[in-house]
CSV table of C-alpha atoms in Angstrom, one decimal:
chain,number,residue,atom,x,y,z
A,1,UNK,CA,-42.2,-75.0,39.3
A,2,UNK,CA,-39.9,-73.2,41.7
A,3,UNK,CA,-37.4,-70.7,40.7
A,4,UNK,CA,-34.9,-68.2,41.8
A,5,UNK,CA,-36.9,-65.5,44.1
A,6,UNK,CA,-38.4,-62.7,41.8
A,7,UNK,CA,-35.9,-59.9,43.4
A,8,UNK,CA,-32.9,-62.3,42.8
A,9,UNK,CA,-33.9,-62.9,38.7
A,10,UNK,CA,-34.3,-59.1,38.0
A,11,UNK,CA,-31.3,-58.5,40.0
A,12,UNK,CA,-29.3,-60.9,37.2
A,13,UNK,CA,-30.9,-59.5,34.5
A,14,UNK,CA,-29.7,-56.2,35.2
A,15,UNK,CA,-26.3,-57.2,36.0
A,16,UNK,CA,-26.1,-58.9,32.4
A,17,UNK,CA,-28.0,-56.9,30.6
A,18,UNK,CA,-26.0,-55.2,27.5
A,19,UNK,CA,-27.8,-52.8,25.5
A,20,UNK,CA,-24.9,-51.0,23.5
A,21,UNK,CA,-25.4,-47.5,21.9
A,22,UNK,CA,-25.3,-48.6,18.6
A,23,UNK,CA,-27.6,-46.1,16.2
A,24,UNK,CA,-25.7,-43.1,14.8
A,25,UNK,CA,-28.0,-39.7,15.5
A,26,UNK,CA,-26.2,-37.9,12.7
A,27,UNK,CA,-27.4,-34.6,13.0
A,28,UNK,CA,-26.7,-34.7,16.9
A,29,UNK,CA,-23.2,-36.2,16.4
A,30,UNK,CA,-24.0,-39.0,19.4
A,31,UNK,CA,-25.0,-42.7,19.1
A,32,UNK,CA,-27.9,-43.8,21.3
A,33,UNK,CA,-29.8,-47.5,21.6
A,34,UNK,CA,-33.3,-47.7,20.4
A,35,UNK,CA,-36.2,-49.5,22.5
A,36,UNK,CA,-36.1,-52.5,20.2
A,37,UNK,CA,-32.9,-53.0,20.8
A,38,UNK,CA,-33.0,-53.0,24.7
A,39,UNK,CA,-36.1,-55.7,24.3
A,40,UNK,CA,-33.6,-57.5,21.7
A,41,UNK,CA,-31.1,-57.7,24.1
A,42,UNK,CA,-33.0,-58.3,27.0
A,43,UNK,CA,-35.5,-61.1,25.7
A,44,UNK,CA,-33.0,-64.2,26.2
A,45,UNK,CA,-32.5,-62.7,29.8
A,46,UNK,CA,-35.9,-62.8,30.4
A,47,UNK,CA,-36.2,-66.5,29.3
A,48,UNK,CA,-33.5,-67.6,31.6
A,49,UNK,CA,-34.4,-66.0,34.7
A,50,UNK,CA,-38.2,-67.2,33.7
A,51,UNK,CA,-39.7,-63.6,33.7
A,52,UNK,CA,-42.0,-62.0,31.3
A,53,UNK,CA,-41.8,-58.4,29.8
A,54,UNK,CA,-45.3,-56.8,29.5
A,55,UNK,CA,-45.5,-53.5,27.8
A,56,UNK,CA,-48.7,-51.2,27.2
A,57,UNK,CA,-49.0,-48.0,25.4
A,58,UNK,CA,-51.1,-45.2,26.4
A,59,UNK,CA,-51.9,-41.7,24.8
A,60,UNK,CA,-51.0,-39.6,27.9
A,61,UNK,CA,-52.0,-35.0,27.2
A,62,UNK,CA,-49.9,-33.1,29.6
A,63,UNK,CA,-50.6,-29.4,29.3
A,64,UNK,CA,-51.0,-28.8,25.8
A,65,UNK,CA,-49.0,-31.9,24.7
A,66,UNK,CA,-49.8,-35.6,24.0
A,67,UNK,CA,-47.1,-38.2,24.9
């Protein structure tokens, strides 16, 4: 199966990609968009322009700090 050329698909999917800032952070006073709601949003994007989205966590210490 052919498709669009790979730099072409993510080039769409950022152009239509809408990922509003939609959960309150009371105590901050500002809204900001949670990571599950940029996959939301992008997953129908992703199946248009045939691309997959693989994600791996890893348990990174930097100084005295774990991220």
């Amino acid at each position: 199966m052919a498709g669009k050329p790979i730099y072409a698909s993510l080039l769409a999917i950022q152009r239509d990609l809408k990922a509003t800032k939609d959960m309150p952070n009371n105590f901050g006073g500002f809204k900001y968009r949670s990571a599950e709601s940029i996959i939301e949003a992008v997953k129908p994007l992703l199946s248009e322009n045939g691309l997959v989205l693989v994600m791996c966590d890893e348990i990174v210490n930097m100084g005295e700090r774990y991220y």
